[in-house]
Tab-separated table of C-alpha atoms in Angstrom:
chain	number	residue	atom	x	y	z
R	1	UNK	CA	0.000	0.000	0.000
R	2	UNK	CA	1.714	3.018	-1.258
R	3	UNK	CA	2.000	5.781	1.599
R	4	UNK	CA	1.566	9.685	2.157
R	5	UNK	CA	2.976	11.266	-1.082
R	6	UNK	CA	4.272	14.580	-0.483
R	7	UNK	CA	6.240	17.103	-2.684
R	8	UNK	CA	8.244	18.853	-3.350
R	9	UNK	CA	10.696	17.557	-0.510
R	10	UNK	CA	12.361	20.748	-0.316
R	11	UNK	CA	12.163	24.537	-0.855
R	12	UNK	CA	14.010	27.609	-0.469
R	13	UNK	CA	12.266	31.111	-0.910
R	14	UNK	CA	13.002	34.930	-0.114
R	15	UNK	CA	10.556	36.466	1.783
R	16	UNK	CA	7.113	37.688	0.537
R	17	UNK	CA	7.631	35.023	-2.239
R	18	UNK	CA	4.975	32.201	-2.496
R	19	UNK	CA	5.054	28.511	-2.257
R	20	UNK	CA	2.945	25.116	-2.924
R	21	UNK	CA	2.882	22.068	-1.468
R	22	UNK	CA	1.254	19.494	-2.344
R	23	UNK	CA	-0.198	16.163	-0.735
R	24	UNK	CA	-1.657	12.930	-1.771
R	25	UNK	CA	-3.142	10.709	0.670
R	26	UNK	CA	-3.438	6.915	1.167
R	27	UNK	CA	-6.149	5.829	-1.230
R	28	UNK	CA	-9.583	5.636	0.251
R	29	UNK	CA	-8.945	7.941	3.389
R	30	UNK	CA	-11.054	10.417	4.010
R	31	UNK	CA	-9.301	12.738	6.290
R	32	UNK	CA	-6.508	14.909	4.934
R	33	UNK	CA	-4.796	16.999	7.676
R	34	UNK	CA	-1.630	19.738	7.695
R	35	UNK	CA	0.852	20.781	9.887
R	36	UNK	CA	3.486	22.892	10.953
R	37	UNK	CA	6.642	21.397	12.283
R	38	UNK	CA	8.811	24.276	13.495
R	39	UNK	CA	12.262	23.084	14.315
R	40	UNK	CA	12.413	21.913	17.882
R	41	UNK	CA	8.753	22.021	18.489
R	42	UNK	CA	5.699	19.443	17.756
R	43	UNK	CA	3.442	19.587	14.791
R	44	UNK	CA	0.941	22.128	15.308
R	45	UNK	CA	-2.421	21.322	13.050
R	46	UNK	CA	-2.904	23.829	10.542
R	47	UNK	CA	-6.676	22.417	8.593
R	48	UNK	CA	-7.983	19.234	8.574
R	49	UNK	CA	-10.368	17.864	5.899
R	50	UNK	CA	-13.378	15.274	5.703
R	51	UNK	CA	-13.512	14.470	2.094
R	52	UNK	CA	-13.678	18.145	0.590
R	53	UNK	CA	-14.717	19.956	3.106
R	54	UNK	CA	-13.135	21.928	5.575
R	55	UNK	CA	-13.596	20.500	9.752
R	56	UNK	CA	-11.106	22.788	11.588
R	57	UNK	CA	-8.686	25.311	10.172
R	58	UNK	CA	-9.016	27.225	13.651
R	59	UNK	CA	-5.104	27.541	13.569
R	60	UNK	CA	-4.901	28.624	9.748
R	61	UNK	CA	-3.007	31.779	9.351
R	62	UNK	CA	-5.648	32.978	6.790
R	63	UNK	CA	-4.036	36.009	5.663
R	64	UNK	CA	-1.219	34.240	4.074
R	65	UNK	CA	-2.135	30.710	4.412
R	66	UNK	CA	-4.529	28.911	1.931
R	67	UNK	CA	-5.567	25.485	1.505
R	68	UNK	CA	-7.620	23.125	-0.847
R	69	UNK	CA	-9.230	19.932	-1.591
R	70	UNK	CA	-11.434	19.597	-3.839
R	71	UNK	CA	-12.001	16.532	-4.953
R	72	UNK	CA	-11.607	14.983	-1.882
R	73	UNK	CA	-7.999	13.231	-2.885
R	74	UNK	CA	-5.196	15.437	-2.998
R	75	UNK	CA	-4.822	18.786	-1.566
R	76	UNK	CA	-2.261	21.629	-1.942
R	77	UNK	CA	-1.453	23.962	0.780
R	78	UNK	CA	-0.510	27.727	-0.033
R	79	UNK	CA	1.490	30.530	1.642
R	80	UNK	CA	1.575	33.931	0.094
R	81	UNK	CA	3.157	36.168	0.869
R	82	UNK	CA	5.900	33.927	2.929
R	83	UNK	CA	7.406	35.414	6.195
R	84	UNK	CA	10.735	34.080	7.502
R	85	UNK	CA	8.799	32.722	10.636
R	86	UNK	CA	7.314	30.303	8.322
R	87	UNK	CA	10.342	28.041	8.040
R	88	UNK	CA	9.533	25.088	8.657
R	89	UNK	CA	8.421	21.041	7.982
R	90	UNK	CA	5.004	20.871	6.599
R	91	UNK	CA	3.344	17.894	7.011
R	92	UNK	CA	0.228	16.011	5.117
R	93	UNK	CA	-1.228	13.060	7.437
R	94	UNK	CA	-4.410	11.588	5.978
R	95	UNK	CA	-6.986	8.939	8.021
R	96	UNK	CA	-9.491	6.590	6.940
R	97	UNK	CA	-12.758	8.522	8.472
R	98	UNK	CA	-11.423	10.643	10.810
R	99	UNK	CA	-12.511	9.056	14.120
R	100	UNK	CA	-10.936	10.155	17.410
R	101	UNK	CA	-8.876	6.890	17.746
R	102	UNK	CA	-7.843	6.860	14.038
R	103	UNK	CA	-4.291	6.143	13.249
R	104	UNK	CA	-2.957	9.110	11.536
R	105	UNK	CA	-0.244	8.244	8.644
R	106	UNK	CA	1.844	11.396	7.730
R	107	UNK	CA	4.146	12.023	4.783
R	108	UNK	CA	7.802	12.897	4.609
R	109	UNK	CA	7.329	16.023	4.619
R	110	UNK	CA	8.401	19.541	2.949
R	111	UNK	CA	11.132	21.382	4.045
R	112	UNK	CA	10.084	25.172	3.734
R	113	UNK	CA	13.376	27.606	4.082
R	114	UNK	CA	12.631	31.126	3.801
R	115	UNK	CA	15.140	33.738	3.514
Q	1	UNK	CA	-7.582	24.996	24.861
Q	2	UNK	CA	-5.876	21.640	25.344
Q	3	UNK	CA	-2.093	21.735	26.180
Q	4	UNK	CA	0.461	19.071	26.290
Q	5	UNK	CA	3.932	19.242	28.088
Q	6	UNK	CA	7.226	16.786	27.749
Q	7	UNK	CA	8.969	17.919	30.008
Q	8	UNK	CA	12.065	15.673	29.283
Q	9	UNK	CA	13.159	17.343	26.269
Q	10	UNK	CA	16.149	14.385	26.368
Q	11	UNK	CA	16.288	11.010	27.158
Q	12	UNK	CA	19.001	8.414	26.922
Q	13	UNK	CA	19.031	4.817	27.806
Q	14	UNK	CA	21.211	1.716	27.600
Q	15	UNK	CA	20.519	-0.996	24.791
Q	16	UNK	CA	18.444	-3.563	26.436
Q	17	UNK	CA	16.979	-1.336	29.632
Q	18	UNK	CA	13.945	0.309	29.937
Q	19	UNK	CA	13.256	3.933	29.759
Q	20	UNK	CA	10.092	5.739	30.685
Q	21	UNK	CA	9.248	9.154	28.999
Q	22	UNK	CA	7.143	11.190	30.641
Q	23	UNK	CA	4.096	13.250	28.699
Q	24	UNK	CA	1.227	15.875	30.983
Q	25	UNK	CA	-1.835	17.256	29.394
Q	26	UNK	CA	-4.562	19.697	30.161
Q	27	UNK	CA	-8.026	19.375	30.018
Q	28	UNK	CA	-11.421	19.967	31.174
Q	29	UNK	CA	-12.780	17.072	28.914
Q	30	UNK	CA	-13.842	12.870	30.091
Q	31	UNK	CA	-13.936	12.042	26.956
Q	32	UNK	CA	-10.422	11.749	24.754
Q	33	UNK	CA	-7.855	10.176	22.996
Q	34	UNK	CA	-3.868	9.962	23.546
Q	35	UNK	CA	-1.116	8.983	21.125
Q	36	UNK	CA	2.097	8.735	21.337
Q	37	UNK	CA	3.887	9.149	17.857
Q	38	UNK	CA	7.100	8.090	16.928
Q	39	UNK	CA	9.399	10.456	14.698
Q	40	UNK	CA	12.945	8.567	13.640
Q	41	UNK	CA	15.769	10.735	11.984
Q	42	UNK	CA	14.493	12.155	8.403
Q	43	UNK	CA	11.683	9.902	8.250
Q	44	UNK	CA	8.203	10.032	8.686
Q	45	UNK	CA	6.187	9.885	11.641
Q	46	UNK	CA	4.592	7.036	12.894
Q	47	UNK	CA	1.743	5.635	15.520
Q	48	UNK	CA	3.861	3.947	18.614
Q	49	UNK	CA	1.132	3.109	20.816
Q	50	UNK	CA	-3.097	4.948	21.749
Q	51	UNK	CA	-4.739	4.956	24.649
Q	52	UNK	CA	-8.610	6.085	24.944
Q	53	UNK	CA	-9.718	7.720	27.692
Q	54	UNK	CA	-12.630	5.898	28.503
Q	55	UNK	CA	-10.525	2.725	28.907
Q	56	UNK	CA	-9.210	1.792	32.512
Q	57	UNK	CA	-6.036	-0.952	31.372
Q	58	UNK	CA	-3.550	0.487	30.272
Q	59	UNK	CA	-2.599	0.045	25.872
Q	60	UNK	CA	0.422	-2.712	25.517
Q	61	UNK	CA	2.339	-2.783	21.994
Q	62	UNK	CA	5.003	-5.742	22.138
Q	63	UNK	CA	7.860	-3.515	23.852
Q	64	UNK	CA	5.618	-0.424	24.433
Q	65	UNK	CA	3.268	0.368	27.276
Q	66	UNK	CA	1.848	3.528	28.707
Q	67	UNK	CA	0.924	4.102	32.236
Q	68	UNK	CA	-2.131	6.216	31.851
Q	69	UNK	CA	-3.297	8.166	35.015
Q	70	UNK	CA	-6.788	10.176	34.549
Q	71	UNK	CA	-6.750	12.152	38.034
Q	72	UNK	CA	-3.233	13.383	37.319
Q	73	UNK	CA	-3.682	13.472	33.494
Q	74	UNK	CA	-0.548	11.518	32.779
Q	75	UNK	CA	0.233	9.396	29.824
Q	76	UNK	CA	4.083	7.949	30.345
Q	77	UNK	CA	5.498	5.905	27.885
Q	78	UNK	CA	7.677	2.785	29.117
Q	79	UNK	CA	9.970	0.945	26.503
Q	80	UNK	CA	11.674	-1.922	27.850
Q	81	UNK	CA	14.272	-4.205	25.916
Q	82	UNK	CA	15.690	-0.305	24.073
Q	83	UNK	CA	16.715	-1.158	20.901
Q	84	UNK	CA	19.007	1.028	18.369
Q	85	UNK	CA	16.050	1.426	16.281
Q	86	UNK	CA	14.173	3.303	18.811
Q	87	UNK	CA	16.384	6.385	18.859
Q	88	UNK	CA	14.090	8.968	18.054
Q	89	UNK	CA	12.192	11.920	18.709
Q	90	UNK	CA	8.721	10.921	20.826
Q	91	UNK	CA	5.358	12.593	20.852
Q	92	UNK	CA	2.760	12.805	23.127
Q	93	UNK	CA	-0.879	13.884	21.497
Q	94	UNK	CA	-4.111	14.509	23.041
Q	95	UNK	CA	-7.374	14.637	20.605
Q	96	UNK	CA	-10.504	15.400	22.077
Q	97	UNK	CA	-13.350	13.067	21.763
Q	98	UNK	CA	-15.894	15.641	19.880
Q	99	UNK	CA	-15.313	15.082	16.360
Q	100	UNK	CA	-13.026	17.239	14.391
Q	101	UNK	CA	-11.405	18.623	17.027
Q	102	UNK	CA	-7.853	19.379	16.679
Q	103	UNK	CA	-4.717	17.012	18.145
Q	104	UNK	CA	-2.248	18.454	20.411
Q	105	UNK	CA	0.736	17.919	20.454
Q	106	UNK	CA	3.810	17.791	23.077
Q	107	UNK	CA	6.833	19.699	22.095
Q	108	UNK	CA	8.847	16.029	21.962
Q	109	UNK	CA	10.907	14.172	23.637
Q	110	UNK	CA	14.867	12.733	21.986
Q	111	UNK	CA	15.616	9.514	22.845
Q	112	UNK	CA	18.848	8.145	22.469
Q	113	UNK	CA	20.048	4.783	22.577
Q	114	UNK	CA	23.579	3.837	23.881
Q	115	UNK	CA	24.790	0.688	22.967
């Protein structure tokens, strides 16, 4: 069963730039989540999807921060304009239905670097 | 809001001894879930061992137990027989038991392991 596709693996930007990320879950689950991974510190969830819609993006930075699914497979998470505090690990986890015990299988990651 | 709190930021132990990492959390909830997550050295992130709050025995995984107190809201994580291949960085999560709410999660734990 082929995993949590994530890409690109790695990016380096200058400030006020944007960026794309994009995710593709394990086929068939229904929940798509993102994080933040700042160095040092745990993932913090950014948005969390059932299907296509949107269940909790309480911690979304909205100004800059923008994020899609919409056909309920893949999604692509957005920054613009980027601010050096956004370095960081981004990571895509996706779940079967989303229930509170779920296992949650994450991704490898992107490597944001902004300068 | 939820919190969570490692306070161990590092661990080491001995190949073949047991280590216990320690993992807090607030909250004014009876109904919940706990994780602890597994994150090895540039790769992903992976499900060591849940616990749900509802449940009085404490969650076993082969080598892996918790020790899961409700009244003190602490979730420790014992690994006996350390092996190289558990030298990581450890999580503690808390997700609430109302759907769609967000996971928590500790700032981490390293774990090294001496052979």
């Amino acid at each position: 069963e082929a995993g949590v596709a994530q890409s690109p693996r790695y990016k380096i930007i200058e400030k006020r730039q944007s960026v794309a990320f994009w995710c593709n879950p394990i086929s068939g689950h229904a929940t798509l989540y993102w994080y933040q991974q700042i160095l040092g510190q745990g993932p913090k969830l950014l948005i969390q999807f059932q299907n296509n819609g949107v269940v909790d993006d309480s911690q979304l930075p909205k100004d800059r921060f923008s994020a899609e699914r919409l056909k309920g497979v893949d999604s692509t998470l957005k920054i613009q304009p980027a601010k050096l505090e956004d370095s960081a690990v981004y990571l895509c986890a996706s779940s079967l239905s989303g229930g509170g015990a779920e296992t949650q299988y994450f991704g490898p990651g992107t490597r944001l670097l902004v300068l | 809001a939820q919190t969570v709190t490692q306070s161990q930021p590092e661990m080491s132990v001995q190949e073949a001894e047991t280590v216990t990492l320690s993992c807090t959390y607030d909250t004014s909830e009876s109904d919940y879930y706990l994780f602890w997550y597994k994150q090895p050295p540039s790769r992903q992130m992976i499900l060591v061992i849940r616990q749900e709050a509802y449940k009085q025995q404490n969650a076993t995984e082969n080598r892996f137990s918790v020790n899961f107190q409700k009244a003190a809201k602490s979730f420790s994580l014992k690994i006996s027989d350390s092996q190289l291949g558990d030298a990581a960085m450890y999580f503690c999560a808390y997700r609430s038991g109302n759907y769609g709410q967000n996971f928590v999660f500790g700032p981490g734990t390293r774990l090294s392991v001496l052979p």
